[in-house]
PDB file of C-alpha atoms in Angstrom:
ATOM      1  CA  MET A  85      -9.905 -21.651 -17.649  1.00 42.00           C
ATOM      2  CA  THR A  86      -6.613 -20.218 -16.442  1.00 44.00           C
ATOM      3  CA  PRO A  87      -4.828 -16.960 -17.172  1.00 46.00           C
ATOM      4  CA  ASP A  88      -2.406 -17.124 -20.096  1.00 48.00           C
ATOM      5  CA  LEU A  89       1.286 -17.155 -19.312  1.00 48.00           C
ATOM      6  CA  THR A  90       3.393 -15.403 -21.889  1.00 48.00           C
ATOM      7  CA  LEU A  91       6.489 -16.999 -23.358  1.00 45.00           C
ATOM      8  CA  ASP A  92       8.612 -14.720 -21.187  1.00 57.00           C
ATOM      9  CA  SER A  93       6.726 -15.563 -17.998  1.00 63.00           C
ATOM     10  CA  ARG A  94       8.811 -16.980 -15.154  1.00 77.00           C
ATOM     11  CA  PRO A  95       6.311 -17.955 -12.417  1.00 78.00           C
ATOM     12  CA  VAL A  96       8.883 -19.249  -9.914  1.00 83.00           C
ATOM     13  CA  ALA A  97      10.990 -16.091 -10.232  1.00 84.00           C
ATOM     14  CA  GLY A  98       7.862 -13.956  -9.877  1.00 81.00           C
ATOM     15  CA  ILE A  99       6.832 -15.768  -6.716  1.00 84.00           C
ATOM     16  CA  LEU A 100      10.321 -15.469  -5.197  1.00 89.00           C
ATOM     17  CA  TRP A 101      10.535 -11.740  -5.979  1.00 88.00           C
ATOM     18  CA  MET A 102       7.105 -11.210  -4.442  1.00 84.00           C
ATOM     19  CA  LEU A 103       8.209 -13.145  -1.358  1.00 89.00           C
ATOM     20  CA  ALA A 104      11.191 -10.800  -1.056  1.00 91.00           C
ATOM     21  CA  ALA A 105       8.920  -7.779  -1.512  1.00 87.00           C
ATOM     22  CA  GLY A 106       6.556  -9.062   1.171  1.00 87.00           C
ATOM     23  CA  LEU A 107       9.400  -9.562   3.635  1.00 91.00           C
ATOM     24  CA  CYS A 108      10.616  -6.011   3.000  1.00 91.00           C
ATOM     25  CA  PHE A 109       7.159  -4.562   3.602  1.00 88.00           C
ATOM     26  CA  VAL A 110       6.631  -6.564   6.795  1.00 90.00           C
ATOM     27  CA  VAL A 111      10.049  -5.512   8.144  1.00 91.00           C
ATOM     28  CA  MET A 112       9.192  -1.908   7.245  1.00 90.00           C
ATOM     29  CA  THR A 113       5.924  -2.193   9.150  1.00 89.00           C
ATOM     30  CA  ALA A 114       7.644  -3.747  12.161  1.00 90.00           C
ATOM     31  CA  LEU A 115      10.243  -0.956  12.224  1.00 92.00           C
ATOM     32  CA  VAL A 116       7.464   1.655  12.201  1.00 90.00           C
ATOM     33  CA  LYS A 117       5.837  -0.238  15.068  1.00 89.00           C
ATOM     34  CA  SER A 118       9.125  -0.238  16.961  1.00 89.00           C
ATOM     35  CA  MET A 119       9.151   3.570  16.935  1.00 85.00           C
ATOM     36  CA  GLY A 120       6.242   3.361  19.378  1.00 78.00           C
ATOM     37  CA  GLN A 121       5.400   6.566  21.183  1.00 75.00           C
ATOM     38  CA  GLY A 122       8.964   7.869  20.933  1.00 85.00           C
ATOM     39  CA  MET A 123       8.101  10.166  18.026  1.00 91.00           C
ATOM     40  CA  HIS A 124       4.801  11.612  16.881  1.00 93.00           C
ATOM     41  CA  PRO A 125       3.460   9.455  14.012  1.00 93.00           C
ATOM     42  CA  ILE A 126       3.027  12.500  11.761  1.00 94.00           C
ATOM     43  CA  GLN A 127       6.687  13.441  12.188  1.00 95.00           C
ATOM     44  CA  SER A 128       7.676   9.809  11.548  1.00 93.00           C
ATOM     45  CA  ALA A 129       5.624   9.747   8.349  1.00 93.00           C
ATOM     46  CA  PHE A 130       7.160  13.019   7.143  1.00 95.00           C
ATOM     47  CA  LEU A 131      10.751  11.909   7.769  1.00 94.00           C
ATOM     48  CA  ARG A 132      10.130   8.537   6.097  1.00 91.00           C
ATOM     49  CA  TYR A 133       9.072  10.321   2.903  1.00 92.00           C
ATOM     50  CA  LEU A 134      11.777  12.956   3.171  1.00 93.00           C
ATOM     51  CA  PHE A 135      14.474  10.269   3.342  1.00 92.00           C
ATOM     52  CA  GLY A 136      12.768   8.384   0.514  1.00 88.00           C
ATOM     53  CA  ILE A 137      13.412  11.280  -1.870  1.00 88.00           C
ATOM     54  CA  VAL A 138      17.091  10.244  -1.886  1.00 87.00           C
ATOM     55  CA  PHE A 139      16.135   7.169  -3.903  1.00 85.00           C
ATOM     56  CA  LEU A 140      14.638   9.331  -6.659  1.00 83.00           C
ATOM     57  CA  LEU A 141      18.045  10.709  -7.695  1.00 82.00           C
ATOM     58  CA  PRO A 142      18.768   7.955 -10.272  1.00 80.00           C
ATOM     59  CA  ALA A 143      15.573   8.907 -12.120  1.00 77.00           C
ATOM     60  CA  LEU A 144      16.105  12.665 -11.828  1.00 81.00           C
ATOM     61  CA  ARG A 145      16.774  13.243 -15.533  1.00 83.00           C
ATOM     62  CA  GLN A 146      13.625  11.368 -16.550  1.00 80.00           C
ATOM     63  CA  ILE A 147      11.591  13.280 -13.972  1.00 82.00           C
ATOM     64  CA  LEU A 148      12.812  16.701 -15.117  1.00 83.00           C
ATOM     65  CA  SER A 149      12.368  15.907 -18.815  1.00 85.00           C
ATOM     66  CA  ALA A 150       8.712  14.852 -18.452  1.00 84.00           C
ATOM     67  CA  ARG A 151       6.279  17.199 -20.179  1.00 87.00           C
ATOM     68  CA  LEU A 152       3.562  17.978 -17.685  1.00 89.00           C
ATOM     69  CA  THR A 153       0.284  19.736 -18.427  1.00 91.00           C
ATOM     70  CA  ARG A 154      -1.898  21.695 -16.016  1.00 92.00           C
ATOM     71  CA  ARG A 155      -4.043  18.559 -15.738  1.00 92.00           C
ATOM     72  CA  HIS A 156      -0.998  16.534 -14.624  1.00 91.00           C
ATOM     73  CA  TRP A 157      -0.058  19.119 -11.986  1.00 94.00           C
ATOM     74  CA  THR A 158      -3.627  19.084 -10.686  1.00 95.00           C
ATOM     75  CA  ILE A 159      -3.670  15.294 -10.457  1.00 93.00           C
ATOM     76  CA  PHE A 160      -0.304  15.238  -8.682  1.00 93.00           C
ATOM     77  CA  GLY A 161      -1.333  17.939  -6.232  1.00 95.00           C
ATOM     78  CA  VAL A 162      -4.657  16.322  -5.331  1.00 95.00           C
ATOM     79  CA  ARG A 163      -3.094  12.893  -5.136  1.00 93.00           C
ATOM     80  CA  GLY A 164      -0.295  14.164  -2.897  1.00 94.00           C
ATOM     81  CA  ALA A 165      -2.803  15.717  -0.493  1.00 95.00           C
ATOM     82  CA  ILE A 166      -4.972  12.584  -0.364  1.00 95.00           C
ATOM     83  CA  HIS A 167      -2.040  10.203  -0.045  1.00 94.00           C
ATOM     84  CA  SER A 168      -0.431  12.260   2.730  1.00 96.00           C
ATOM     85  CA  VAL A 169      -3.602  11.917   4.804  1.00 96.00           C
ATOM     86  CA  GLY A 170      -3.536   8.151   4.273  1.00 95.00           C
ATOM     87  CA  VAL A 171       0.128   7.918   5.268  1.00 94.00           C
ATOM     88  CA  MET A 172      -0.376   9.920   8.463  1.00 95.00           C
ATOM     89  CA  LEU A 173      -3.385   7.798   9.399  1.00 95.00           C
ATOM     90  CA  TRP A 174      -1.385   4.618   8.763  1.00 94.00           C
ATOM     91  CA  PHE A 175       1.503   5.723  10.982  1.00 93.00           C
ATOM     92  CA  PHE A 176      -1.012   6.603  13.704  1.00 94.00           C
ATOM     93  CA  ALA A 177      -2.758   3.226  13.381  1.00 93.00           C
ATOM     94  CA  MET A 178       0.599   1.468  13.811  1.00 91.00           C
ATOM     95  CA  THR A 179       0.866   2.956  17.311  1.00 90.00           C
ATOM     96  CA  GLN A 180      -2.646   1.862  18.275  1.00 91.00           C
ATOM     97  CA  ILE A 181      -3.446  -1.646  16.979  1.00 91.00           C
ATOM     98  CA  PRO A 182      -1.530  -4.933  16.418  1.00 92.00           C
ATOM     99  CA  LEU A 183       0.589  -5.564  13.328  1.00 90.00           C
ATOM    100  CA  ALA A 184      -1.705  -8.341  12.118  1.00 91.00           C
ATOM    101  CA  GLU A 185      -4.754  -6.065  12.192  1.00 92.00           C
ATOM    102  CA  VAL A 186      -2.949  -3.319  10.278  1.00 91.00           C
ATOM    103  CA  THR A 187      -1.846  -5.835   7.635  1.00 89.00           C
ATOM    104  CA  ALA A 188      -5.239  -7.500   7.328  1.00 90.00           C
ATOM    105  CA  MET A 189      -7.157  -4.228   7.038  1.00 91.00           C
ATOM    106  CA  ASN A 190      -4.665  -2.932   4.492  1.00 88.00           C
ATOM    107  CA  TYR A 191      -5.987  -5.608   2.115  1.00 84.00           C
ATOM    108  CA  LEU A 192      -9.151  -3.496   1.754  1.00 87.00           C
ATOM    109  CA  THR A 193      -7.424  -0.895  -0.427  1.00 85.00           C
ATOM    110  CA  PRO A 194      -7.850  -2.788  -3.745  1.00 80.00           C
ATOM    111  CA  VAL A 195     -11.514  -3.307  -2.892  1.00 82.00           C
ATOM    112  CA  TYR A 196     -12.037   0.443  -2.669  1.00 85.00           C
ATOM    113  CA  VAL A 197     -10.088   0.844  -5.903  1.00 81.00           C
ATOM    114  CA  SER A 198     -12.373  -1.632  -7.636  1.00 79.00           C
ATOM    115  CA  LEU A 199     -15.452   0.241  -6.424  1.00 84.00           C
ATOM    116  CA  GLY A 200     -13.957   3.598  -7.333  1.00 84.00           C
ATOM    117  CA  ALA A 201     -13.017   2.424 -10.821  1.00 79.00           C
ATOM    118  CA  ALA A 202     -16.646   1.494 -11.411  1.00 80.00           C
ATOM    119  CA  LEU A 203     -18.031   4.729  -9.955  1.00 82.00           C
ATOM    120  CA  PHE A 204     -15.568   7.245 -11.400  1.00 82.00           C
ATOM    121  CA  LEU A 205     -13.732   5.613 -14.307  1.00 77.00           C
ATOM    122  CA  GLY A 206     -16.629   3.842 -15.952  1.00 77.00           C
ATOM    123  CA  GLU A 207     -15.284   0.320 -15.408  1.00 72.00           C
ATOM    124  CA  LYS A 208     -17.847  -2.476 -15.546  1.00 75.00           C
ATOM    125  CA  LEU A 209     -18.854  -3.929 -12.178  1.00 72.00           C
ATOM    126  CA  ALA A 210     -19.961  -7.480 -12.949  1.00 76.00           C
ATOM    127  CA  ALA A 211     -21.918  -9.708 -10.571  1.00 79.00           C
ATOM    128  CA  ARG A 212     -18.840 -11.771  -9.675  1.00 79.00           C
ATOM    129  CA  ARG A 213     -16.926  -8.619  -8.768  1.00 79.00           C
ATOM    130  CA  ILE A 214     -19.816  -7.356  -6.634  1.00 83.00           C
ATOM    131  CA  THR A 215     -19.887 -10.694  -4.796  1.00 86.00           C
ATOM    132  CA  ALA A 216     -16.131 -10.565  -4.210  1.00 83.00           C
ATOM    133  CA  ILE A 217     -16.399  -7.034  -2.842  1.00 84.00           C
ATOM    134  CA  PHE A 218     -19.200  -8.126  -0.503  1.00 88.00           C
ATOM    135  CA  VAL A 219     -17.041 -11.001   0.761  1.00 89.00           C
ATOM    136  CA  ALA A 220     -14.191  -8.548   1.424  1.00 87.00           C
ATOM    137  CA  LEU A 221     -16.492  -6.295   3.424  1.00 87.00           C
ATOM    138  CA  VAL A 222     -17.629  -9.313   5.446  1.00 91.00           C
ATOM    139  CA  GLY A 223     -13.946  -9.991   6.135  1.00 89.00           C
ATOM    140  CA  ALA A 224     -13.529  -6.428   7.390  1.00 89.00           C
ATOM    141  CA  ALA A 225     -16.567  -6.849   9.652  1.00 90.00           C
ATOM    142  CA  ILE A 226     -15.059 -10.041  11.084  1.00 92.00           C
ATOM    143  CA  ILE A 227     -11.842  -8.184  11.915  1.00 90.00           C
ATOM    144  CA  LEU A 228     -13.602  -5.212  13.517  1.00 89.00           C
ATOM    145  CA  ARG A 229     -16.511  -7.111  15.099  1.00 86.00           C
ATOM    146  CA  PRO A 230     -18.421  -3.936  16.053  1.00 78.00           C
ATOM    147  CA  GLY A 231     -20.730  -4.570  18.994  1.00 68.00           C
ATOM    148  CA  PHE A 232     -18.580  -7.468  20.194  1.00 74.00           C
ATOM    149  CA  ARG A 233     -15.473  -5.449  20.992  1.00 77.00           C
ATOM    150  CA  GLU A 234     -14.387  -1.842  21.063  1.00 81.00           C
ATOM    151  CA  VAL A 235     -13.545  -0.337  17.681  1.00 86.00           C
ATOM    152  CA  SER A 236     -10.552   1.812  18.568  1.00 90.00           C
ATOM    153  CA  PRO A 237      -9.283   5.019  16.923  1.00 93.00           C
ATOM    154  CA  GLY A 238      -6.563   2.839  15.361  1.00 93.00           C
ATOM    155  CA  HIS A 239      -9.164   0.763  13.537  1.00 93.00           C
ATOM    156  CA  LEU A 240     -10.930   3.889  12.292  1.00 95.00           C
ATOM    157  CA  ALA A 241      -7.566   5.267  11.171  1.00 95.00           C
ATOM    158  CA  MET A 242      -6.909   2.111   9.143  1.00 94.00           C
ATOM    159  CA  LEU A 243     -10.326   2.369   7.503  1.00 93.00           C
ATOM    160  CA  GLY A 244      -9.434   5.937   6.579  1.00 95.00           C
ATOM    161  CA  THR A 245      -6.021   4.800   5.353  1.00 94.00           C
ATOM    162  CA  THR A 246      -7.393   2.210   2.956  1.00 92.00           C
ATOM    163  CA  LEU A 247     -10.032   4.605   1.656  1.00 93.00           C
ATOM    164  CA  THR A 248      -7.601   7.470   0.998  1.00 94.00           C
ATOM    165  CA  LEU A 249      -4.940   5.209  -0.516  1.00 90.00           C
ATOM    166  CA  GLY A 250      -7.620   3.738  -2.754  1.00 88.00           C
ATOM    167  CA  GLY A 251      -8.383   7.244  -4.004  1.00 90.00           C
ATOM    168  CA  SER A 252      -4.667   7.857  -4.512  1.00 89.00           C
ATOM    169  CA  TYR A 253      -4.276   4.753  -6.660  1.00 86.00           C
ATOM    170  CA  LEU A 254      -7.265   5.727  -8.808  1.00 87.00           C
ATOM    171  CA  LEU A 255      -5.572   9.045  -9.549  1.00 88.00           C
ATOM    172  CA  ALA A 256      -2.347   7.173 -10.319  1.00 84.00           C
ATOM    173  CA  LYS A 257      -4.268   4.989 -12.751  1.00 81.00           C
ATOM    174  CA  VAL A 258      -5.363   8.131 -14.594  1.00 84.00           C
ATOM    175  CA  ALA A 259      -1.863   9.638 -14.546  1.00 84.00           C
ATOM    176  CA  VAL A 260      -0.018   6.592 -15.939  1.00 77.00           C
ATOM    177  CA  ASP A 261      -2.150   6.684 -19.081  1.00 79.00           C
ATOM    178  CA  ASP A 262       0.274   9.242 -20.544  1.00 82.00           C
ATOM    179  CA  LEU A 263       3.200   9.396 -18.110  1.00 83.00           C
ATOM    180  CA  SER A 264       5.820   6.840 -17.092  1.00 81.00           C
ATOM    181  CA  PRO A 265       5.348   5.076 -13.740  1.00 77.00           C
ATOM    182  CA  ALA A 266       8.719   6.447 -12.565  1.00 78.00           C
ATOM    183  CA  VAL A 267       7.521  10.030 -13.021  1.00 85.00           C
ATOM    184  CA  VAL A 268       4.208   9.305 -11.278  1.00 84.00           C
ATOM    185  CA  VAL A 269       5.906   7.649  -8.294  1.00 82.00           C
ATOM    186  CA  ALA A 270       8.523  10.387  -8.034  1.00 85.00           C
ATOM    187  CA  HIS A 271       5.963  13.160  -7.959  1.00 89.00           C
ATOM    188  CA  LEU A 272       3.987  11.273  -5.325  1.00 88.00           C
ATOM    189  CA  SER A 273       7.025  11.187  -3.034  1.00 89.00           C
ATOM    190  CA  VAL A 274       7.718  14.880  -3.494  1.00 91.00           C
ATOM    191  CA  TRP A 275       4.130  16.064  -3.157  1.00 94.00           C
ATOM    192  CA  VAL A 276       3.446  13.918  -0.069  1.00 94.00           C
ATOM    193  CA  THR A 277       6.590  15.258   1.599  1.00 95.00           C
ATOM    194  CA  VAL A 278       5.591  18.850   0.859  1.00 95.00           C
ATOM    195  CA  ALA A 279       1.980  18.294   1.981  1.00 96.00           C
ATOM    196  CA  MET A 280       3.094  16.938   5.353  1.00 97.00           C
ATOM    197  CA  ILE A 281       5.499  19.803   6.170  1.00 96.00           C
ATOM    198  CA  PRO A 282       3.002  21.987   8.102  1.00 96.00           C
ATOM    199  CA  PHE A 283       1.691  18.988  10.060  1.00 96.00           C
ATOM    200  CA  ALA A 284       5.215  17.835  10.913  1.00 96.00           C
ATOM    201  CA  VAL A 285       6.250  21.346  11.998  1.00 97.00           C
ATOM    202  CA  ALA A 286       3.235  21.505  14.346  1.00 96.00           C
ATOM    203  CA  VAL A 287       4.386  18.416  16.287  1.00 95.00           C
ATOM    204  CA  TRP A 288       8.148  18.659  15.690  1.00 95.00           C
ATOM    205  CA  GLN A 289      10.622  17.409  18.242  1.00 93.00           C
ATOM    206  CA  THR A 290      14.299  17.043  17.466  1.00 94.00           C
ATOM    207  CA  PRO A 291      14.833  13.346  16.655  1.00 93.00           C
ATOM    208  CA  THR A 292      17.661  11.290  18.085  1.00 93.00           C
ATOM    209  CA  TRP A 293      20.281   9.765  15.804  1.00 94.00           C
ATOM    210  CA  HIS A 294      18.784   6.352  16.558  1.00 93.00           C
ATOM    211  CA  GLN A 295      15.357   7.499  15.369  1.00 93.00           C
ATOM    212  CA  VAL A 296      16.885   9.007  12.233  1.00 94.00           C
ATOM    213  CA  ALA A 297      18.685   5.722  11.509  1.00 94.00           C
ATOM    214  CA  VAL A 298      15.499   3.678  11.990  1.00 94.00           C
ATOM    215  CA  LEU A 299      13.464   5.973   9.720  1.00 93.00           C
ATOM    216  CA  PHE A 300      16.121   5.879   7.004  1.00 94.00           C
ATOM    217  CA  THR A 301      16.122   2.073   7.273  1.00 95.00           C
ATOM    218  CA  ILE A 302      12.325   2.142   6.889  1.00 92.00           C
ATOM    219  CA  ALA A 303      12.730   4.163   3.696  1.00 91.00           C
ATOM    220  CA  CYS A 304      15.319   1.650   2.444  1.00 92.00           C
ATOM    221  CA  PHE A 305      13.043  -1.352   3.040  1.00 92.00           C
ATOM    222  CA  ALA A 306      10.080   0.448   1.465  1.00 87.00           C
ATOM    223  CA  THR A 307      12.116   1.253  -1.647  1.00 84.00           C
ATOM    224  CA  ALA A 308      13.503  -2.275  -1.865  1.00 87.00           C
ATOM    225  CA  GLY A 309      10.003  -3.711  -1.469  1.00 84.00           C
ATOM    226  CA  HIS A 310       8.671  -1.645  -4.367  1.00 80.00           C
ATOM    227  CA  TYR A 311      11.669  -2.623  -6.510  1.00 81.00           C
ATOM    228  CA  PHE A 312      11.268  -6.346  -5.793  1.00 86.00           C
ATOM    229  CA  MET A 313       7.545  -6.051  -6.439  1.00 79.00           C
ATOM    230  CA  THR A 314       8.278  -4.523  -9.848  1.00 74.00           C
ATOM    231  CA  LEU A 315      10.627  -7.414 -10.670  1.00 82.00           C
ATOM    232  CA  ALA A 316       7.924  -9.874  -9.607  1.00 80.00           C
ATOM    233  CA  LEU A 317       5.345  -8.269 -11.872  1.00 69.00           C
ATOM    234  CA  LYS A 318       7.774  -8.305 -14.803  1.00 76.00           C
ATOM    235  CA  ALA A 319       8.550 -11.988 -14.246  1.00 78.00           C
ATOM    236  CA  ALA A 320       5.022 -13.377 -13.899  1.00 73.00           C
ATOM    237  CA  PRO A 321       1.329 -12.417 -14.222  1.00 68.00           C
ATOM    238  CA  VAL A 322      -0.444 -10.687 -11.364  1.00 64.00           C
ATOM    239  CA  ALA A 323      -2.721 -13.688 -10.834  1.00 64.00           C
ATOM    240  CA  VAL A 324       0.386 -15.777 -10.052  1.00 70.00           C
ATOM    241  CA  THR A 325       2.148 -13.357  -7.707  1.00 72.00           C
ATOM    242  CA  GLN A 326      -0.706 -11.761  -5.766  1.00 69.00           C
ATOM    243  CA  PRO A 327      -1.744 -14.799  -3.649  1.00 73.00           C
ATOM    244  CA  VAL A 328       1.811 -14.841  -2.261  1.00 78.00           C
ATOM    245  CA  THR A 329       0.995 -11.629  -0.401  1.00 79.00           C
ATOM    246  CA  PHE A 330      -1.082 -13.718   2.030  1.00 79.00           C
ATOM    247  CA  LEU A 331       2.207 -14.613   3.700  1.00 84.00           C
ATOM    248  CA  GLN A 332       2.520 -10.993   4.814  1.00 85.00           C
ATOM    249  CA  LEU A 333      -0.388 -11.561   7.186  1.00 87.00           C
ATOM    250  CA  ILE A 334       1.270 -14.687   8.586  1.00 88.00           C
ATOM    251  CA  TRP A 335       4.623 -12.938   9.035  1.00 88.00           C
ATOM    252  CA  ALA A 336       2.998  -9.882  10.603  1.00 90.00           C
ATOM    253  CA  THR A 337       1.085 -12.082  13.039  1.00 90.00           C
ATOM    254  CA  LEU A 338       4.229 -13.945  14.073  1.00 90.00           C
ATOM    255  CA  LEU A 339       6.260 -10.757  14.420  1.00 90.00           C
ATOM    256  CA  GLY A 340       3.533  -9.172  16.506  1.00 91.00           C
ATOM    257  CA  ALA A 341       3.411 -12.173  18.809  1.00 90.00           C
ATOM    258  CA  LEU A 342       7.151 -12.868  19.112  1.00 89.00           C
ATOM    259  CA  VAL A 343       8.588  -9.340  19.076  1.00 89.00           C
ATOM    260  CA  PHE A 344       5.832  -7.066  20.375  1.00 89.00           C
ATOM    261  CA  GLY A 345       3.958  -9.492  22.640  1.00 89.00           C
ATOM    262  CA  GLU A 346       0.675  -9.148  20.735  1.00 89.00           C
ATOM    263  CA  GLY A 347      -1.884 -11.905  20.957  1.00 87.00           C
ATOM    264  CA  ILE A 348      -2.794 -14.039  17.944  1.00 87.00           C
ATOM    265  CA  ASP A 349      -6.415 -13.314  17.051  1.00 90.00           C
ATOM    266  CA  PRO A 350      -7.963 -16.038  14.832  1.00 91.00           C
ATOM    267  CA  TRP A 351     -10.749 -13.631  13.846  1.00 91.00           C
ATOM    268  CA  VAL A 352      -8.183 -11.283  12.314  1.00 92.00           C
ATOM    269  CA  ILE A 353      -6.605 -14.156  10.362  1.00 91.00           C
ATOM    270  CA  ALA A 354     -10.023 -15.305   9.147  1.00 92.00           C
ATOM    271  CA  GLY A 355     -11.136 -11.818   8.131  1.00 92.00           C
ATOM    272  CA  GLY A 356      -7.848 -11.034   6.408  1.00 89.00           C
ATOM    273  CA  THR A 357      -8.018 -14.318   4.516  1.00 90.00           C
ATOM    274  CA  LEU A 358     -11.511 -13.503   3.250  1.00 90.00           C
ATOM    275  CA  ILE A 359     -10.434 -10.051   2.086  1.00 88.00           C
ATOM    276  CA  LEU A 360      -7.341 -11.402   0.341  1.00 84.00           C
ATOM    277  CA  ALA A 361      -9.318 -14.218  -1.286  1.00 86.00           C
ATOM    278  CA  SER A 362     -11.795 -11.733  -2.742  1.00 84.00           C
ATOM    279  CA  VAL A 363      -9.024  -9.461  -4.061  1.00 79.00           C
ATOM    280  CA  SER A 364      -7.193 -12.444  -5.573  1.00 79.00           C
ATOM    281  CA  PHE A 365     -10.413 -13.561  -7.257  1.00 80.00           C
ATOM    282  CA  ILE A 366     -10.925 -10.119  -8.787  1.00 73.00           C
ATOM    283  CA  THR A 367      -7.362 -10.136 -10.106  1.00 71.00           C
ATOM    284  CA  TRP A 368      -7.712 -13.666 -11.464  1.00 72.00           C
ATOM    285  CA  ARG A 369     -10.914 -12.768 -13.308  1.00 67.00           C
ATOM    286  CA  GLU A 370      -9.189  -9.782 -14.889  1.00 64.00           C
ATOM    287  CA  ALA A 371      -6.398 -12.058 -16.095  1.00 63.00           C
ATOM    288  CA  VAL A 372      -8.813 -14.668 -17.440  1.00 64.00           C
ATOM    289  CA  LEU A 373     -10.957 -12.153 -19.291  1.00 61.00           C
ATOM    290  CA  LYS A 374      -7.877 -10.233 -20.479  1.00 57.00           C
ATOM    291  CA  ARG A 375      -9.375  -6.964 -19.350  1.00 53.00           C
ATOM    292  CA  ARG A 376      -7.404  -3.923 -18.415  1.00 52.00           C
ATOM    293  CA  GLN A 377      -6.481  -4.382 -14.786  1.00 50.00           C
ATOM    294  CA  ILE A 378      -8.438  -2.394 -12.256  1.00 47.00           C
ATOM    295  CA  THR A 379      -7.115  -3.740  -8.991  1.00 47.00           C
ATOM    296  CA  PRO A 380      -3.575  -2.627  -8.144  1.00 47.00           C
ATOM    297  CA  PRO A 381      -1.069  -5.385  -8.971  1.00 45.00           C
ATOM    298  CA  SER A 382      -0.081  -5.793  -5.355  1.00 49.00           C
ATOM    299  CA  ILE A 383      -1.825  -5.222  -2.067  1.00 46.00           C
ATOM    300  CA  ALA A 384       1.396  -4.565  -0.262  1.00 47.00           C
ATOM    301  CA  PRO A 385       1.367  -1.375   1.821  1.00 49.00           C
ATOM    302  CA  LYS A 386       2.657   1.246  -0.619  1.00 58.00           C
ATOM    303  CA  LEU A 387       3.721   3.751   2.029  1.00 69.00           C
TER     304      LEU A 387
END
């Protein structure tokens, strides 16, 4: 049994848009990596989000006209605080561990979302989903290999990143029930920027024009990636487009090896493949059973 394709579905277009989104996200990640130790990762994270606010201007009227309740403000505030922690951890991890490991471990986020949806939102956790989650955790263990190699602060930071971003997406799932996605995304950008101000001030060093240019470029690629991802999801079902995100791991591995001189670790590829396979299975089952989606439509790094 296969997921239904609507009359308007364009699988090839969806796959191509998702390929473009994946390339944007990998380039964004590589640019963050290129910043190296030249700027504190917290300051880098803050400036990336600050520059990203520029891209909210086209939706400004829709943002200001949204009717927000106290519940919405609470959700946005909590989500902004949680997401800002995840973003800072991710920028730190980028300075500590290879690109391929960051990309592979990032695939864990939808797994945490699936668990959180069952624990906090009352979603059903069927046996197949439990098995898929277990397989994903095995994949994470293969990547980390505790006891066989040192688990660095970068690895722990990535575990924290995926956990906090998972919590952020669960809150987004609640918010989009009665607000437009544009409003939810816009408030995330603003709240994360505000939440990181005191942390950025504590480590602030005047950036060079080169660093400013690189960070603005990062914001551009991140925005383009989200836009292309949206086009992909409009063109084809999630079950069609999500497996394409596996290429991000391949591209990240090649970039790490060719540009940053990082070794190619087959254990990381194997673990990342297991995690992605489990997430893709969860998404496919949701499409087959025509349930309301739990797993985020893309496992690209939404940073």
